[in-house]
Coordinates of C-alpha atoms and ligand atoms in Angstrom, one line a residue:
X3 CA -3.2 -17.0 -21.9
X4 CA -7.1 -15.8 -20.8
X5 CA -7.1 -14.0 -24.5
X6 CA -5.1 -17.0 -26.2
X7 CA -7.9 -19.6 -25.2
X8 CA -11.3 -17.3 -25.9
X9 CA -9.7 -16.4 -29.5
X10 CA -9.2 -19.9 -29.9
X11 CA -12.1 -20.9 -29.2
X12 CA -14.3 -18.6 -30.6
X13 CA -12.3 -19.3 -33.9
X14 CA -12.9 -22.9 -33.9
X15 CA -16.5 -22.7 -33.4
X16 CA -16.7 -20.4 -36.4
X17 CA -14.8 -22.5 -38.4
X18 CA -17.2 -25.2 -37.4
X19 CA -20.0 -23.1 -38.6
X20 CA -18.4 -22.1 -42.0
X21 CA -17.7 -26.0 -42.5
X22 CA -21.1 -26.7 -41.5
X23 CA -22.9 -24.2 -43.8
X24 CA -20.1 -25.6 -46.6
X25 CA -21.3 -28.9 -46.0
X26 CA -17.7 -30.5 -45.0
X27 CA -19.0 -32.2 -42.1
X28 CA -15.8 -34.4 -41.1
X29 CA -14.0 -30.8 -40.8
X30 CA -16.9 -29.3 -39.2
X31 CA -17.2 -31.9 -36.5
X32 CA -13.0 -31.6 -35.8
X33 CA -13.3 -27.9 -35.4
X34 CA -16.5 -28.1 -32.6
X35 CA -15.0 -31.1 -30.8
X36 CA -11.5 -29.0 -30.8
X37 CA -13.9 -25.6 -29.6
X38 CA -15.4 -27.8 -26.6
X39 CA -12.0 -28.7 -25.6
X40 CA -10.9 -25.3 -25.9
X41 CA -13.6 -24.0 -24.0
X42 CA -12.7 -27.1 -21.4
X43 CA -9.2 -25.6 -21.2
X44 CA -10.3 -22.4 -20.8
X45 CA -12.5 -23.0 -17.6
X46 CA -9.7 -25.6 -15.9
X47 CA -7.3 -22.2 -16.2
X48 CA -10.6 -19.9 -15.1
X49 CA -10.7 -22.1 -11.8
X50 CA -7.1 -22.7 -11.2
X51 CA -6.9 -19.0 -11.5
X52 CA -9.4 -18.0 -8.9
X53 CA -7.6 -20.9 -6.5
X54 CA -4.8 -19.1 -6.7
X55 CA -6.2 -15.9 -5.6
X56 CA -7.8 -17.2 -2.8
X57 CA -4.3 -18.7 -1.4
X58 CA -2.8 -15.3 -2.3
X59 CA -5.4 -13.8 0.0
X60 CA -5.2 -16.6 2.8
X61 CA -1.2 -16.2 2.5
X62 CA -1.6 -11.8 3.3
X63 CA -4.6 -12.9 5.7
X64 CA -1.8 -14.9 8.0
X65 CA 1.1 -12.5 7.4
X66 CA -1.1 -9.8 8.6
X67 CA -1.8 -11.7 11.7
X68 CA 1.7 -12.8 12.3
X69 CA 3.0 -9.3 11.8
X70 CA 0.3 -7.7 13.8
X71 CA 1.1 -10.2 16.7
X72 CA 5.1 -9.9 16.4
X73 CA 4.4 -5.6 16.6
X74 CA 2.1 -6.1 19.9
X75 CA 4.7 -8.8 21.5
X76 CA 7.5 -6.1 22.6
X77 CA 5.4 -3.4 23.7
X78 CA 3.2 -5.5 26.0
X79 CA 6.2 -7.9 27.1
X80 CA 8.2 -4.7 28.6
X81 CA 5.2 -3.2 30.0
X82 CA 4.2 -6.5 31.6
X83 CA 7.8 -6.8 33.0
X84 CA 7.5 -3.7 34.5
X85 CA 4.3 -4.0 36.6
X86 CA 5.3 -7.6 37.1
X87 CA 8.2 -5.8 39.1
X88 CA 6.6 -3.4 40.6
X89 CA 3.7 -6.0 41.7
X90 CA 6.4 -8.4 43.5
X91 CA 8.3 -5.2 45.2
X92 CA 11.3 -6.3 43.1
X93 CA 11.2 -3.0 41.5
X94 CA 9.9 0.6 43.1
X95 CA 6.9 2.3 41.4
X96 CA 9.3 5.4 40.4
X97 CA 7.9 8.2 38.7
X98 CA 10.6 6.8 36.2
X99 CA 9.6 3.1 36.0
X100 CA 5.9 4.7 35.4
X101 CA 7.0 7.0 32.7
X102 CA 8.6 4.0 31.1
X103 CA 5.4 2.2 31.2
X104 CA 3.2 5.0 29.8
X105 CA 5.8 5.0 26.9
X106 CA 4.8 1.5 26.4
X107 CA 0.9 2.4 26.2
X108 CA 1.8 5.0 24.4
X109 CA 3.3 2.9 21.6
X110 CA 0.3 0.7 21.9
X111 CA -1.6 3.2 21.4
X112 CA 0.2 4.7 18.6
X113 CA 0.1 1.1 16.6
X114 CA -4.1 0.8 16.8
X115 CA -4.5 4.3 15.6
X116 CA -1.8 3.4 12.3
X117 CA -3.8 0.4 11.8
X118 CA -7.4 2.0 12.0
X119 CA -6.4 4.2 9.6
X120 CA -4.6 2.0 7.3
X121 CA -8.2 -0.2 7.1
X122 CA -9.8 3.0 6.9
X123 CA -7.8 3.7 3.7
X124 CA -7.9 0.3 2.6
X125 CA -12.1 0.0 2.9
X126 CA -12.5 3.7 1.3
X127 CA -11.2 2.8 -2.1
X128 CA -14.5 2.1 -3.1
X129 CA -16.2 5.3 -0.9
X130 CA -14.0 8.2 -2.0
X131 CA -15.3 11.4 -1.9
X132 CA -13.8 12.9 -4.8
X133 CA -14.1 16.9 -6.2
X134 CA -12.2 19.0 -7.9
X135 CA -9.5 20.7 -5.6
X136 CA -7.0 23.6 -6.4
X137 CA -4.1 20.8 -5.7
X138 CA -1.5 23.8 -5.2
X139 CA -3.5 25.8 -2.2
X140 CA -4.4 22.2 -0.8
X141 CA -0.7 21.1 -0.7
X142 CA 0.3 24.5 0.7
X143 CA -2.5 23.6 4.1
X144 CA -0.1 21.0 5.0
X145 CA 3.3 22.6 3.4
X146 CA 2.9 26.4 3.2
X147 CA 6.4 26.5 1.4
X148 CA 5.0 24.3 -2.0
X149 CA 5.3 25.9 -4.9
X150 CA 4.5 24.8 -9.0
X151 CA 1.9 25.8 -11.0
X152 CA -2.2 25.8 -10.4
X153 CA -3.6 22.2 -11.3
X154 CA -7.0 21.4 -10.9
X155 CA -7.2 17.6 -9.6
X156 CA -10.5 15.3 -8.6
X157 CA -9.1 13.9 -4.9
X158 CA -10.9 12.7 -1.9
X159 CA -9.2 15.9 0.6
X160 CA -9.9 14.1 4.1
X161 CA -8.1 10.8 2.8
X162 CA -4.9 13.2 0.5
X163 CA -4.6 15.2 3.4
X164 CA -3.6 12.1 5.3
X165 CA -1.3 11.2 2.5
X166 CA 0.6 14.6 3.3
X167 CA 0.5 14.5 6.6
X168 CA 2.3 10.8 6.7
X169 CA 5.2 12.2 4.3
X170 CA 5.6 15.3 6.3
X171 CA 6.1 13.4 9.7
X172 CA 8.1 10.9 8.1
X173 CA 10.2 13.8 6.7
X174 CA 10.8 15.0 10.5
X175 CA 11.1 11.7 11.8
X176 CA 13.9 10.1 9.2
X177 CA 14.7 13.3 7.2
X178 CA 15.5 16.0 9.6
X179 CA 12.8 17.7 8.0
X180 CA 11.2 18.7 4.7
X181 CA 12.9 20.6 2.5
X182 CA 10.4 21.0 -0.7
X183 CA 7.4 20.5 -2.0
X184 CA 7.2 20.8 -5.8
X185 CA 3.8 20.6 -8.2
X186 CA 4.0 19.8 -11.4
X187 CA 1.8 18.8 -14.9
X188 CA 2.9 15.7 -16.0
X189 CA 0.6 15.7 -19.0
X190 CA -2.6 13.6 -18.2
X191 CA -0.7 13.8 -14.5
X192 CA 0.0 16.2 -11.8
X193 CA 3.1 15.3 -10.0
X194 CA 3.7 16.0 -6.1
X195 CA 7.9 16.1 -5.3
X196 CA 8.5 15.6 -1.3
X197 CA 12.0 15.9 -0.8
X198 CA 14.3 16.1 2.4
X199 CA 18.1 16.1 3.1
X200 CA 17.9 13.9 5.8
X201 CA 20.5 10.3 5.6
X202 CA 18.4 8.7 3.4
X203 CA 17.6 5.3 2.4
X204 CA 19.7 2.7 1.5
X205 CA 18.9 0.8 -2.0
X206 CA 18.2 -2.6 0.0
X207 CA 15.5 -0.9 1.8
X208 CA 14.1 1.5 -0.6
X209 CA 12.1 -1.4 -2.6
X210 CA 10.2 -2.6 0.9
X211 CA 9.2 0.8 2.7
X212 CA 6.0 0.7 1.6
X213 CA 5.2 -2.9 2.8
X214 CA 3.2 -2.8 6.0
X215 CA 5.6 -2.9 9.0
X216 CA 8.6 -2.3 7.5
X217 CA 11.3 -0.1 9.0
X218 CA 14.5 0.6 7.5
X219 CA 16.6 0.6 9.7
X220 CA 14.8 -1.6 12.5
X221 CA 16.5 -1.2 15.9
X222 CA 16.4 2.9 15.9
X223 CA 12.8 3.0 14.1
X224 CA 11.6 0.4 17.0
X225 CA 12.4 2.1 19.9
X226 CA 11.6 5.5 18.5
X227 CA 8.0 3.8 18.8
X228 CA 7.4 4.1 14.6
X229 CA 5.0 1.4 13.5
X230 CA 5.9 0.8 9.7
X231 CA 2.6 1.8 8.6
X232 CA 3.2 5.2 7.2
X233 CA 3.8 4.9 3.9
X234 CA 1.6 2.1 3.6
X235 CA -1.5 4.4 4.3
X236 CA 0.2 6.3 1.8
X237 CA 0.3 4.1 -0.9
X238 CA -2.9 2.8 -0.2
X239 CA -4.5 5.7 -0.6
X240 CA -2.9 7.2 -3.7
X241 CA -3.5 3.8 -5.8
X242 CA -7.1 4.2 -4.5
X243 CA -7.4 7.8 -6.5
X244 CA -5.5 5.3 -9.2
X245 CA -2.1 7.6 -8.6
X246 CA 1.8 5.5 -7.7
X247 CA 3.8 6.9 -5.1
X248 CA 7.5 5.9 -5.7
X249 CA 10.7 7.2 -3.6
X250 CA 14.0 7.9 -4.6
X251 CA 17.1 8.1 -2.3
X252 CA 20.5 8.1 -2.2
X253 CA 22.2 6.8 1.2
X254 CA 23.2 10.7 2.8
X255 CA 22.3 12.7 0.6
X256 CA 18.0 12.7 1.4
X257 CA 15.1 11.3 0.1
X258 CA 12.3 12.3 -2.5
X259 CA 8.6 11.1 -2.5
X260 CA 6.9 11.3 -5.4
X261 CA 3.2 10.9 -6.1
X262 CA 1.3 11.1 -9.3
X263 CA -2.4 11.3 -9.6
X264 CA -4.7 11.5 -12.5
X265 CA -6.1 14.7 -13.8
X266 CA -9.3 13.5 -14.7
Ligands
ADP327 P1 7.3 4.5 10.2 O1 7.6 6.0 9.9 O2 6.2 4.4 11.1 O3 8.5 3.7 10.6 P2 6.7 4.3 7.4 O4 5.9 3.2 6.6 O5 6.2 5.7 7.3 O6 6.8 3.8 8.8 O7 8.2 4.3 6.8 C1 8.9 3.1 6.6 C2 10.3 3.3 6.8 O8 10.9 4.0 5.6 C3 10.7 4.1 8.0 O9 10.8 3.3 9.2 C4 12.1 4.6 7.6 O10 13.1 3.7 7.8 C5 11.9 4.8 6.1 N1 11.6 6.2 5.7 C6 10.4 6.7 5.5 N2 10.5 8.1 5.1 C7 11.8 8.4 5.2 C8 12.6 9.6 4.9 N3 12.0 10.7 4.6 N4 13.9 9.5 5.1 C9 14.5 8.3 5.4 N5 13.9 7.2 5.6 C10 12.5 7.2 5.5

């Protein structure tokens, strides 16, 4: 549409000109009048455009805070119903009923660090530190057993490293462990394969589990204290070196993670 309206417009104005330097002023009048509305058009879709953005952004700015306050809710309700207890001699202070609590600050705890790191990731895409880096013997830091062949790829190290980190504790977490890491050259691409046996991921989730928050299957993941943030970081991080992580999965039979990022 952008395109459609400029061509437009620049075309009537030059046929304005021609008709103008040809002397057929009715026809050069029609074609400026219908460049200026052109143009007019063009501006009205500019504006509504940007509008749009800036509810797009407001919309993500209250999800976040909805989402962020829903995460925080069951955490601090169980931990103030605990030392509410304990406060009203209702309950004893059992080493127990404290353990329980500290599991609660724990996973507080737990959330704030996913979240600094996901705005860390998220205001870096403009300050990566990118150099060339043998991406095999980097890979191999964080999973020794990687194999594939010697690629030579321009990444930020601190902010991949976190990238592999993620997908390794996500592949103890929900995949009963890594089971291989495969390089490969994809042409103008070098391809990262992290795969696991573990149960998977069913096809209704696989499309969401890189949204912030989102766990697949939600009762286990939220009392096993995961935040959902994971593969966000993930993805946020491997778009900002201009890469796309993708999974594929088949409900029992484990889980791959792919990740491709540019060569040069
Ligand atoms: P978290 O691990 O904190 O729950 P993530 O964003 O890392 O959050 O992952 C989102 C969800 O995707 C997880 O809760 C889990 O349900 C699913 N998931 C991620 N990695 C795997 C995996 N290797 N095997 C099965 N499920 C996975």
């Amino acid at each position: 549409m952008k395109y459609f309206l400029i061509g437009a417009t620049l075309i009537l104005a030059m046929l304005g000109l021609v008709f103008y330097g040809s002397r057929m002023h009715t026809a050069c009048i029609i074609s400026l009048l219908l460049a200026l509305g052109t143009g007019a058009l063009f501006t009205t879709y500019l504006n509504r455009q940007y509008i749009k953005n800036i509810q797009i952004q407001d919309r993500i700015r209250q999800r976040l805070s909805a989402d962020v306050a829903h995460e925080l809710r069951t955490p601090i309700s169980a931990l103030s119903a605990n030392l509410e207890a304990i406060l009203e001699g209702a309950m004893q202070a059992s080493p127990e009923r404290i353990e329980a609590c500290y599991q609660q600050v724990q996973r507080l705890g737990s959330l704030v660090a996913d979240m600094e790191r996901l705005a860390t990731a998220e205001s870096d895409v403009q300050r990566l530190k990118k150099e060339p880096v043998d991406l095999l013997a980097f890979v191999q830091e964080t999973f020794p057993e990687a194999s594939g062949p010697s690629l030579v790829v321009p990444i930020d190290k601190q902010r991949m490293q976190q990238v592999l980190i993620n997908l390794k504790n996500n592949g103890e977490k929900h995949g009963n462990g890594v089971t291989s890491v495969t390089l490969s050259d994809s042409g103008k691409v070098a391809e990262i394969r992290v795969s696991d046996q573990g149960p998977g991921i069913a096809d209704k989730d696989l499309p969401y589990i890189f949204e912030r928050f989102y766990r697949a299957d939600q009762s286990r993941n939220r009392a096993s204290g995961t935040a959902g943030l994971g593969l966000t970081i993930v993805k946020t991080i491997v778009e900002a070196h201009g890469g796309k992580v993708k999974a594929e999965s088949e409900t029992g039979k484990g889980s791959c993670f792919i990740i491709t990022l540019p060569k040069n």
